[in-house]
mmCIF file of C-alpha atoms in Angstrom:
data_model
loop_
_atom_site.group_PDB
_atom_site.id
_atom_site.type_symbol
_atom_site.label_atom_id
_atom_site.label_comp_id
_atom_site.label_asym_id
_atom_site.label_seq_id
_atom_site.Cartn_x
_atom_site.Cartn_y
_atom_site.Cartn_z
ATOM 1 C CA UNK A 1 -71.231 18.411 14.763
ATOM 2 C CA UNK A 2 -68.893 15.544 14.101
ATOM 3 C CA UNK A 3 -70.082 12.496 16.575
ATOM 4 C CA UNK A 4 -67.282 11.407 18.360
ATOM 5 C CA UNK A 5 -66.754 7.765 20.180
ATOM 6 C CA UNK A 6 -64.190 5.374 22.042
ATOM 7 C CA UNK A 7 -64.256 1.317 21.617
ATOM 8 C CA UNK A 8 -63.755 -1.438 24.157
ATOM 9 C CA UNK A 9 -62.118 -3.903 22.161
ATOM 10 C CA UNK A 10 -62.641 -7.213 22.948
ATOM 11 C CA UNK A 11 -59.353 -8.246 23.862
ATOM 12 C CA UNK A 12 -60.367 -6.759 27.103
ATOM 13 C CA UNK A 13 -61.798 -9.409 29.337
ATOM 14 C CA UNK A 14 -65.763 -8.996 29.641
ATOM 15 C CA UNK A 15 -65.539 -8.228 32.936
ATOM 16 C CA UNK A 16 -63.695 -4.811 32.662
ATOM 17 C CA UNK A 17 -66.567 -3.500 30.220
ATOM 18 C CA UNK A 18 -69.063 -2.434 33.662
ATOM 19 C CA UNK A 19 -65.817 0.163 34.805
ATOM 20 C CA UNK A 20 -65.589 1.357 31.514
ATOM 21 C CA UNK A 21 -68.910 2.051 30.464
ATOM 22 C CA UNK A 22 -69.539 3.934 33.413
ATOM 23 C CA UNK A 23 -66.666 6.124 32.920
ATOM 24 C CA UNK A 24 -67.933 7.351 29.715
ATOM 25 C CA UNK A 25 -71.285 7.573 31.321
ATOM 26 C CA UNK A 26 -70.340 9.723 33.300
ATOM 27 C CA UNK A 27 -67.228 11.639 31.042
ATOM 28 C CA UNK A 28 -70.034 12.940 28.965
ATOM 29 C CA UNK A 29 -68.820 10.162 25.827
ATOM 30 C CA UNK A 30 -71.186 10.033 23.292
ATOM 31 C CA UNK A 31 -70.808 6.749 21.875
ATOM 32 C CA UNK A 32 -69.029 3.409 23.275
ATOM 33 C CA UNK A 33 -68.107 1.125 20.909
ATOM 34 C CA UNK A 34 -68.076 -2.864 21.246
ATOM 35 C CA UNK A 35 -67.108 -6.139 18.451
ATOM 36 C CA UNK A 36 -68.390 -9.272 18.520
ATOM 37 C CA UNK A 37 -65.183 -10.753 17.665
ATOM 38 C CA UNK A 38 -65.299 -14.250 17.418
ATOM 39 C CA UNK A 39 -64.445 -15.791 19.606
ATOM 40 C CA UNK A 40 -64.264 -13.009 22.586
ATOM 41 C CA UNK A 41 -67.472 -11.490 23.531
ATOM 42 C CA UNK A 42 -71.099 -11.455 22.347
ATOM 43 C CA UNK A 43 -72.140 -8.337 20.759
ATOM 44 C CA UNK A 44 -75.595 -8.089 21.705
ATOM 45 C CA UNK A 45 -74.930 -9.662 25.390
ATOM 46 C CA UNK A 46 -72.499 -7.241 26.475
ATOM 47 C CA UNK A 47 -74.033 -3.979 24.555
ATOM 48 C CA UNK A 48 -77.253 -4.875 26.898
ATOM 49 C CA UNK A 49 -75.244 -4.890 30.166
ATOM 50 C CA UNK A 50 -73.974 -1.828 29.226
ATOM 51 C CA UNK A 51 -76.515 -0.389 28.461
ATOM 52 C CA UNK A 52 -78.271 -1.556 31.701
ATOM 53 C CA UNK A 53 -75.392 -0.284 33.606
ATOM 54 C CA UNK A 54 -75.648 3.652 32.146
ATOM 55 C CA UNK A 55 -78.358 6.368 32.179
ATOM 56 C CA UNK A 56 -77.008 8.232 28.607
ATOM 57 C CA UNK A 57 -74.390 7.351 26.536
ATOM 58 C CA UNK A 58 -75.225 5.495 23.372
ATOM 59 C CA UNK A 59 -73.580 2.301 22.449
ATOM 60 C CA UNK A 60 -72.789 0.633 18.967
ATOM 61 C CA UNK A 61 -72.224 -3.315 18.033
ATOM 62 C CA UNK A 62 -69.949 -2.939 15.176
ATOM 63 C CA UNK A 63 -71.231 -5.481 14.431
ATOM 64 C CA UNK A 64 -72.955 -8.908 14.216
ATOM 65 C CA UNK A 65 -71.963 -11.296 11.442
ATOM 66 C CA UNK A 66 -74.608 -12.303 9.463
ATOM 67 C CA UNK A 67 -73.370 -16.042 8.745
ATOM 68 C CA UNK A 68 -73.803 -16.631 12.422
ATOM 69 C CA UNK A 69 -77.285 -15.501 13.061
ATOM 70 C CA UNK A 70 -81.079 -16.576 11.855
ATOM 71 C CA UNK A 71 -82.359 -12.838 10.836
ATOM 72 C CA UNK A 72 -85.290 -13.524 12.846
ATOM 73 C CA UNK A 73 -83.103 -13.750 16.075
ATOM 74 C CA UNK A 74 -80.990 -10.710 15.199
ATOM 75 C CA UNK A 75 -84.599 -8.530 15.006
ATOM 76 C CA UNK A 76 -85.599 -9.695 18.554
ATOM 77 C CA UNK A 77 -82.729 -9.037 19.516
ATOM 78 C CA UNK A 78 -82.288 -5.710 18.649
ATOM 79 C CA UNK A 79 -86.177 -5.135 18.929
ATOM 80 C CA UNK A 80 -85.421 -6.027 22.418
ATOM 81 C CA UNK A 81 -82.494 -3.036 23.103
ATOM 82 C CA UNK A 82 -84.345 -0.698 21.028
ATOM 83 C CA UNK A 83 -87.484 -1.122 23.222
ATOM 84 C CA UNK A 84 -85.561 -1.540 26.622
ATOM 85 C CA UNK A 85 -83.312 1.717 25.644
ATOM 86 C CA UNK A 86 -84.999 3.800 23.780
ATOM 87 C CA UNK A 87 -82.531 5.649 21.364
ATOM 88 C CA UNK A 88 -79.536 4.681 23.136
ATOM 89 C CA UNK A 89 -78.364 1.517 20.882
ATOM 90 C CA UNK A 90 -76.818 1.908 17.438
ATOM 91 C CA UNK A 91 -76.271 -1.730 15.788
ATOM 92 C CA UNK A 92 -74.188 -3.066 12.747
ATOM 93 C CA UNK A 93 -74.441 -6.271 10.749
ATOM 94 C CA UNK A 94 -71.485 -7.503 8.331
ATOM 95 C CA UNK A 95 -70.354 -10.477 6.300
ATOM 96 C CA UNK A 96 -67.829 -11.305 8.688
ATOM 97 C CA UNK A 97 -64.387 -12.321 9.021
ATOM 98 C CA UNK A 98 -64.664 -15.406 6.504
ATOM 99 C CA UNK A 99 -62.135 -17.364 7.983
ATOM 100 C CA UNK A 100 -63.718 -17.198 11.295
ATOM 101 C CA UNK A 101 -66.853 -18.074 9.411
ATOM 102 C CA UNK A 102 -65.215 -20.965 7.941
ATOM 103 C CA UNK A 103 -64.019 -21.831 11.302
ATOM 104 C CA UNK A 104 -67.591 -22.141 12.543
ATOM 105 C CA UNK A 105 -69.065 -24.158 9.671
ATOM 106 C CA UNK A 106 -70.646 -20.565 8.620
ATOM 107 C CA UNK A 107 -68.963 -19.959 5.906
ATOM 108 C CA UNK A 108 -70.842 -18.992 2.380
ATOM 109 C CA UNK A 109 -70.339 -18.959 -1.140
ATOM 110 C CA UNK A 110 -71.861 -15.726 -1.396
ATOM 111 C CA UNK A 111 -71.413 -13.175 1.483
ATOM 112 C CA UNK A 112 -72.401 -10.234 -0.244
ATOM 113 C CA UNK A 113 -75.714 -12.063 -1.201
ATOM 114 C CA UNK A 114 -76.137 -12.979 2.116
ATOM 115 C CA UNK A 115 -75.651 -9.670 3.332
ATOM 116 C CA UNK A 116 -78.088 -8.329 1.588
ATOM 117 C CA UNK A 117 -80.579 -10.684 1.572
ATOM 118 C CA UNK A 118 -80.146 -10.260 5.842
ATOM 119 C CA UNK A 119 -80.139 -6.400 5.528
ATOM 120 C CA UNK A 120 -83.417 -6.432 3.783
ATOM 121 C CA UNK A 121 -85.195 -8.615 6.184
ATOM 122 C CA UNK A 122 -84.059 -7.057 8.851
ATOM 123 C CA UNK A 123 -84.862 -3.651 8.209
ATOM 124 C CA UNK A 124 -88.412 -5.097 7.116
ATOM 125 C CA UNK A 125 -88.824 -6.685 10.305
ATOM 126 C CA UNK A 126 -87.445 -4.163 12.664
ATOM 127 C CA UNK A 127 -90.260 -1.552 10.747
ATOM 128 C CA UNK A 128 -92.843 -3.678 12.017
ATOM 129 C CA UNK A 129 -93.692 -5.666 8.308
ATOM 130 C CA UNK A 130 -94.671 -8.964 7.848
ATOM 131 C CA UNK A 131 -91.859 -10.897 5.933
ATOM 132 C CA UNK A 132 -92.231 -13.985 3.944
ATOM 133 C CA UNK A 133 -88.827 -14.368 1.575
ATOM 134 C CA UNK A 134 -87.595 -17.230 -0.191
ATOM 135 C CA UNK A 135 -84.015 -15.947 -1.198
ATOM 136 C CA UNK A 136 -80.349 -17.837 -1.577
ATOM 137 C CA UNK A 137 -79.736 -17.701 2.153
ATOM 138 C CA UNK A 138 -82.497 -15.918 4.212
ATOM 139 C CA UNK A 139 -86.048 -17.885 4.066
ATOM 140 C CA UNK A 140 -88.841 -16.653 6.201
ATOM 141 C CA UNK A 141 -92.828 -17.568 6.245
ATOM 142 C CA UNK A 142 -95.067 -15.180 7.364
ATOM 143 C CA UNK A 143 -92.410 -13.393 9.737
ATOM 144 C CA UNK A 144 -93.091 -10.445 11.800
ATOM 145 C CA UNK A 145 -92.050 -9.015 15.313
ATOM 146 C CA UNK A 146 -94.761 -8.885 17.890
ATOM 147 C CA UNK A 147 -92.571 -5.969 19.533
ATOM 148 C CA UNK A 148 -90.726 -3.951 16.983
ATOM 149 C CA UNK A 149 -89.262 -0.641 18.293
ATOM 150 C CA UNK A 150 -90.333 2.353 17.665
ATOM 151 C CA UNK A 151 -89.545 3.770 14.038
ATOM 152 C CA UNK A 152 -87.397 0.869 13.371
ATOM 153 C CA UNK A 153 -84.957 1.672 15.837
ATOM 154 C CA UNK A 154 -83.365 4.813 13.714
ATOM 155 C CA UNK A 155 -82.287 2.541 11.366
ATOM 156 C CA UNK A 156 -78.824 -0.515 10.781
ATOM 157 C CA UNK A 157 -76.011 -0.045 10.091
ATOM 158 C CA UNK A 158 -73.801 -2.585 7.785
ATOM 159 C CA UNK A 159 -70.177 -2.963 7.922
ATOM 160 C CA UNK A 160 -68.319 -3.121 4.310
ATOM 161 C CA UNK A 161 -64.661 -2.773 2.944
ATOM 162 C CA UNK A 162 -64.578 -3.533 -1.000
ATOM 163 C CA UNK A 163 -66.241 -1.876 -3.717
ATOM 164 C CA UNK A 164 -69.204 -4.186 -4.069
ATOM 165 C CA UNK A 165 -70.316 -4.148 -0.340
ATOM 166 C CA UNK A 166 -69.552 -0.347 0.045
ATOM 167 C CA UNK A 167 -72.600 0.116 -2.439
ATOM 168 C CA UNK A 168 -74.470 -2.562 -1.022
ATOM 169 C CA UNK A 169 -74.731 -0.346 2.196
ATOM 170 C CA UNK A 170 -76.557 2.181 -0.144
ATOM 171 C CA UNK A 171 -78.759 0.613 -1.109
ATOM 172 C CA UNK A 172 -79.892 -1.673 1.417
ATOM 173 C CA UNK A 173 -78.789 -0.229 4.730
ATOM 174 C CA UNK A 174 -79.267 3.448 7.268
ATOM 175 C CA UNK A 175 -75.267 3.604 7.823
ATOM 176 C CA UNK A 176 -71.930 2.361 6.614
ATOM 177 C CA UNK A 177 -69.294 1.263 9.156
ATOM 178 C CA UNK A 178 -65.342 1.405 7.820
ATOM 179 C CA UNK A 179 -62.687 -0.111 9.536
ATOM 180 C CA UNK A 180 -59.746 2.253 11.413
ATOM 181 C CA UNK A 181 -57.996 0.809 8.037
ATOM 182 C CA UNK A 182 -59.590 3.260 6.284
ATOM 183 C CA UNK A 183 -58.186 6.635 5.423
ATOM 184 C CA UNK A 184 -59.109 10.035 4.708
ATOM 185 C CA UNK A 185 -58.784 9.472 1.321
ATOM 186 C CA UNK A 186 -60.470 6.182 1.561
ATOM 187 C CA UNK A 187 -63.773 7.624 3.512
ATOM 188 C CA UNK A 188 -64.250 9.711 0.398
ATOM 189 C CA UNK A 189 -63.802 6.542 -2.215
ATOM 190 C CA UNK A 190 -66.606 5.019 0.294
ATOM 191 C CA UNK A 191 -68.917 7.850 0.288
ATOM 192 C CA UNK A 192 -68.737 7.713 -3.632
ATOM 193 C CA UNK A 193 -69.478 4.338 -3.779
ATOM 194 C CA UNK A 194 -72.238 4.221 -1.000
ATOM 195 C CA UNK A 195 -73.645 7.376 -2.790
ATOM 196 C CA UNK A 196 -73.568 5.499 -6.376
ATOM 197 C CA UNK A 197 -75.529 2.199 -4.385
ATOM 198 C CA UNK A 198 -78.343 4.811 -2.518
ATOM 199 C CA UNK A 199 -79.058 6.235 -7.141
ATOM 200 C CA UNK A 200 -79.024 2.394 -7.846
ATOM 201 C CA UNK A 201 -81.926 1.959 -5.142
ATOM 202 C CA UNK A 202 -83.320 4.913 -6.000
ATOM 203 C CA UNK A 203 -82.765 6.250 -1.966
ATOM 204 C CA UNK A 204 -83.291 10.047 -3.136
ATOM 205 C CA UNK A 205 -81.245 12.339 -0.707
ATOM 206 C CA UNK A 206 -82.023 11.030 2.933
ATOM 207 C CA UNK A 207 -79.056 10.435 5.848
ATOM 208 C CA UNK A 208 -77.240 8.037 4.942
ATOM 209 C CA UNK A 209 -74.631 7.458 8.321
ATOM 210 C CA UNK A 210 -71.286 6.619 7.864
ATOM 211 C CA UNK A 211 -69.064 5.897 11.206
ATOM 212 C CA UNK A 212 -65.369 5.275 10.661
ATOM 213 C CA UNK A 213 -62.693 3.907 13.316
ATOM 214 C CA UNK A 214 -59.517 5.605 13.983
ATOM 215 C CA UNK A 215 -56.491 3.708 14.873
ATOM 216 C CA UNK A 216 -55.429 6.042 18.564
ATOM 217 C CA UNK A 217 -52.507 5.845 20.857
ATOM 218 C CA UNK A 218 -51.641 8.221 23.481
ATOM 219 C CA UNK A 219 -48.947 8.819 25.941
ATOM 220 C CA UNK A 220 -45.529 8.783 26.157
ATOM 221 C CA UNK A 221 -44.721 5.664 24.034
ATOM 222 C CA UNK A 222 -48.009 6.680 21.838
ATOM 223 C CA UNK A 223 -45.746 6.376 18.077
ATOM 224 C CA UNK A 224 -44.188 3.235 19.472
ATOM 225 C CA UNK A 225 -47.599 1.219 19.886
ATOM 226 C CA UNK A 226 -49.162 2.905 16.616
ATOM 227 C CA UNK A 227 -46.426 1.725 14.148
ATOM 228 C CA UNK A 228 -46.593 -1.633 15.684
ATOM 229 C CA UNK A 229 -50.326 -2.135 15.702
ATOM 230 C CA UNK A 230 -50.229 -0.730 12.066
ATOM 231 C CA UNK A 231 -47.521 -3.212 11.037
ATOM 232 C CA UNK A 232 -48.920 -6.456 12.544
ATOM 233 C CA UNK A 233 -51.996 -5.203 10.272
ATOM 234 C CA UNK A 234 -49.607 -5.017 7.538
ATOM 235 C CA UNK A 235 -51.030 -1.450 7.235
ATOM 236 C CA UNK A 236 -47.447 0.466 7.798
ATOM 237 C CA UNK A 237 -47.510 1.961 4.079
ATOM 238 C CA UNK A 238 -50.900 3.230 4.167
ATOM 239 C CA UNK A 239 -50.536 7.713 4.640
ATOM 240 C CA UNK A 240 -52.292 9.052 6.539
ATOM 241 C CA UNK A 241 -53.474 6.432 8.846
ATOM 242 C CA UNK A 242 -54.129 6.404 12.444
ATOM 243 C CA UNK A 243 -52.608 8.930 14.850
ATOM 244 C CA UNK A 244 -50.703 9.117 17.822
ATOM 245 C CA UNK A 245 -50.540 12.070 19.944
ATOM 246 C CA UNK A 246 -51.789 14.560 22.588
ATOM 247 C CA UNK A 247 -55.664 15.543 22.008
ATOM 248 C CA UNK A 248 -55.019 18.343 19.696
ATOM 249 C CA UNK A 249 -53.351 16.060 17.387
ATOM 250 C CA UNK A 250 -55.736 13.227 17.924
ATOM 251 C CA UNK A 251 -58.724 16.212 16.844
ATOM 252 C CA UNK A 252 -57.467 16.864 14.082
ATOM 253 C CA UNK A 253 -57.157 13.441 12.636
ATOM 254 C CA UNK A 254 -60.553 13.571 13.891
ATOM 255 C CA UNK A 255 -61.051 16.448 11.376
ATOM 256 C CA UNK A 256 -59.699 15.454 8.311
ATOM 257 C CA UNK A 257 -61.731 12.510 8.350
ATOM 258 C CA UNK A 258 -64.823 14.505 9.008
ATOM 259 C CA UNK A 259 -64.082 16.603 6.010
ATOM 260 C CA UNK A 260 -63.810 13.500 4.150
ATOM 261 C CA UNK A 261 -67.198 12.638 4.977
ATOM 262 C CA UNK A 262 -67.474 10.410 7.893
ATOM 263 C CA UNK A 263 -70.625 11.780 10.354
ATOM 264 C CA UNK A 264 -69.453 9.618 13.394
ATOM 265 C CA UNK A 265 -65.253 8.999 14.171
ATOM 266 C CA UNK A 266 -64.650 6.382 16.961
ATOM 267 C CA UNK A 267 -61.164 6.308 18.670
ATOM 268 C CA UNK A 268 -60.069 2.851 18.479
ATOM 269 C CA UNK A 269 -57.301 1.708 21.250
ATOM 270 C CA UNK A 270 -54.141 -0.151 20.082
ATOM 271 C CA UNK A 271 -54.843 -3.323 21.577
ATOM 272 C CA UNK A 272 -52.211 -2.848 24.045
ATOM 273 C CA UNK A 273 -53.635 -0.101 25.693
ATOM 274 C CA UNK A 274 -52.439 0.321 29.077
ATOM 275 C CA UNK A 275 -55.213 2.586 30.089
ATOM 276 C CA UNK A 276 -58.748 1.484 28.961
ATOM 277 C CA UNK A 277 -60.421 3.745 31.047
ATOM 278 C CA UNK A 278 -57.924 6.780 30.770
ATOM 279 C CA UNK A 279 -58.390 6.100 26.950
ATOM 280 C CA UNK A 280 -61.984 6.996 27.193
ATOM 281 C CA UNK A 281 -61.809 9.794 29.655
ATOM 282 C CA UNK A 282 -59.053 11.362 27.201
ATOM 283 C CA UNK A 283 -61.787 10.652 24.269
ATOM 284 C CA UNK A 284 -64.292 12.562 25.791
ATOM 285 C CA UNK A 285 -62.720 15.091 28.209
ATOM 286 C CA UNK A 286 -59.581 16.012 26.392
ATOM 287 C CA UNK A 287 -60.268 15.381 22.390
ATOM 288 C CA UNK A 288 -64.448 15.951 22.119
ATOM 289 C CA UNK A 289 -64.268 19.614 23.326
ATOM 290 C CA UNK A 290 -61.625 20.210 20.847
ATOM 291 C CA UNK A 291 -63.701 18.531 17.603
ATOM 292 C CA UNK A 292 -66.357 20.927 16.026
#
């Protein structure tokens, strides 16, 4: 079965996230969404209080940049939520948005190498190992969690666009995260790439996740706020892209990008959605029964 989700983007104040977790608590959502944005909300803050606030859905940071965080802080961390709620929190790492990065003094001359020097570690240290590394960015001595979660967690999850990161999630993380600028066509070209990373690392044939956003209006002025989200993106020529629509339109967009080969599709809200919490009761009461 295709996983289906809903995000609560960040240009929502912090403040409205408690209503609309709750909702898809209680809608029967599977998975809610959140961004650590810079400079909005905190991912791992606000995925705690919601997960603190609800009993069963699951909720994802996609995701944490690396150039902000010591890897030792983003294992506690997400030790921590692992531990606290117990198969309920799905996390992502990522380069970042470099010129936020630069913004911050974060910036890198490497972000790739960064990314996977942090991926490793992380993984290592969420498993329970004791890490000492001496690499380009990521140095630890002796490092290793006195709580890791069970199993690792199920595994992180690494955001990537281009070519060379999109095979650096093969080899070197659980689950690939695309951006609602990617198409169907463009979830297969990712697949193939993550798939030629997991031979490089000699990964065999295990799971290998890949969750992809999808650009979602709804309503009466639904193709009004799609083609102007998609344009300030400078995304208007890209087919096949987003969709706007009742639910049995929104499914099947759903669909084709299943068939492409994403496991996970999260409806992502222009961000001048009227309705946050509509938007997720529509994800999960109107779209998921329709979605195989």
């Amino acid at each position: 079965m295709t996983g289906l989700g809903a995000v609560f983007r960040p240009q929502l104040a912090p403040e409205r996230l408690r209503s609309v977790a709750q909702l898809a608590d209680e809608a029967g959502l599977e998975e809610l969404w959140l961004w650590e944005d810079c400079f909005r909300e905190g991912g791992i803050s606000t995925a705690a209080a919601a997960l603190a606030w609800t009993e069963r859905v699951r909720i994802g940071v996609g995701l944490l940049p690396v150039p902000l965080r010591n890897v030792a802080i983003t294992a506690m961390e997400v030790a921590s939520l692992h531990r606290m709620f117990p198969g309920r929190a799905i996390v992502g790492v990522g380069h970042g948005v470099q010129d936020w990065m630069g913004q911050v003094g974060a910036r890198v001359e490497s972000p790739v190498t960064l990314l996977r020097e942090h991926l490793v570690a992380l993984r290592a240290l969420l498993g329970g190992e004791r890490v000492t590394t001496d690499g380009r960015y990521v140095r630890l001595d002796d490092v290793a969690l006195d709580w890791p979660p069970e199993g690792g967690g199920g595994g992180v999850l690494a955001g990537a666009t281009g070519p060379r990161s999109l095979r650096l999630t093969g080899e070197a993380a659980d689950g690939t995260i695309l951006t609602a600028a990617t198409n169907p066509e463009g979830v297969r070209k990712a697949r193939q790439l993550i798939e030629e990373g997991r031979e490089t690392a000699g990964r065999g044939a295990g799971p290998h996740t890949v969750v992809v956003y999808l650009l979602t209006a709804t309503g009466a002025d639904a193709a009004d706020r799609l083609r102007a989200e998609l344009a300030v993106e400078g995304l208007e020529s890209v087919p096949d892209l987003g969709v706007a629509g009742d639910a049995g339109a929104v499914a099947k967009a759903v669909e084709r990008l299943a068939e492409a080969g994403a496991d996970t599709v999260v409806l992502q809200p222009t961000g001048d959605e009227p309705d946050p919490e509509g938007f997720v009761r529509f994800a999960a009461e109107e779209v998921r029964p329709l979605v195989p």
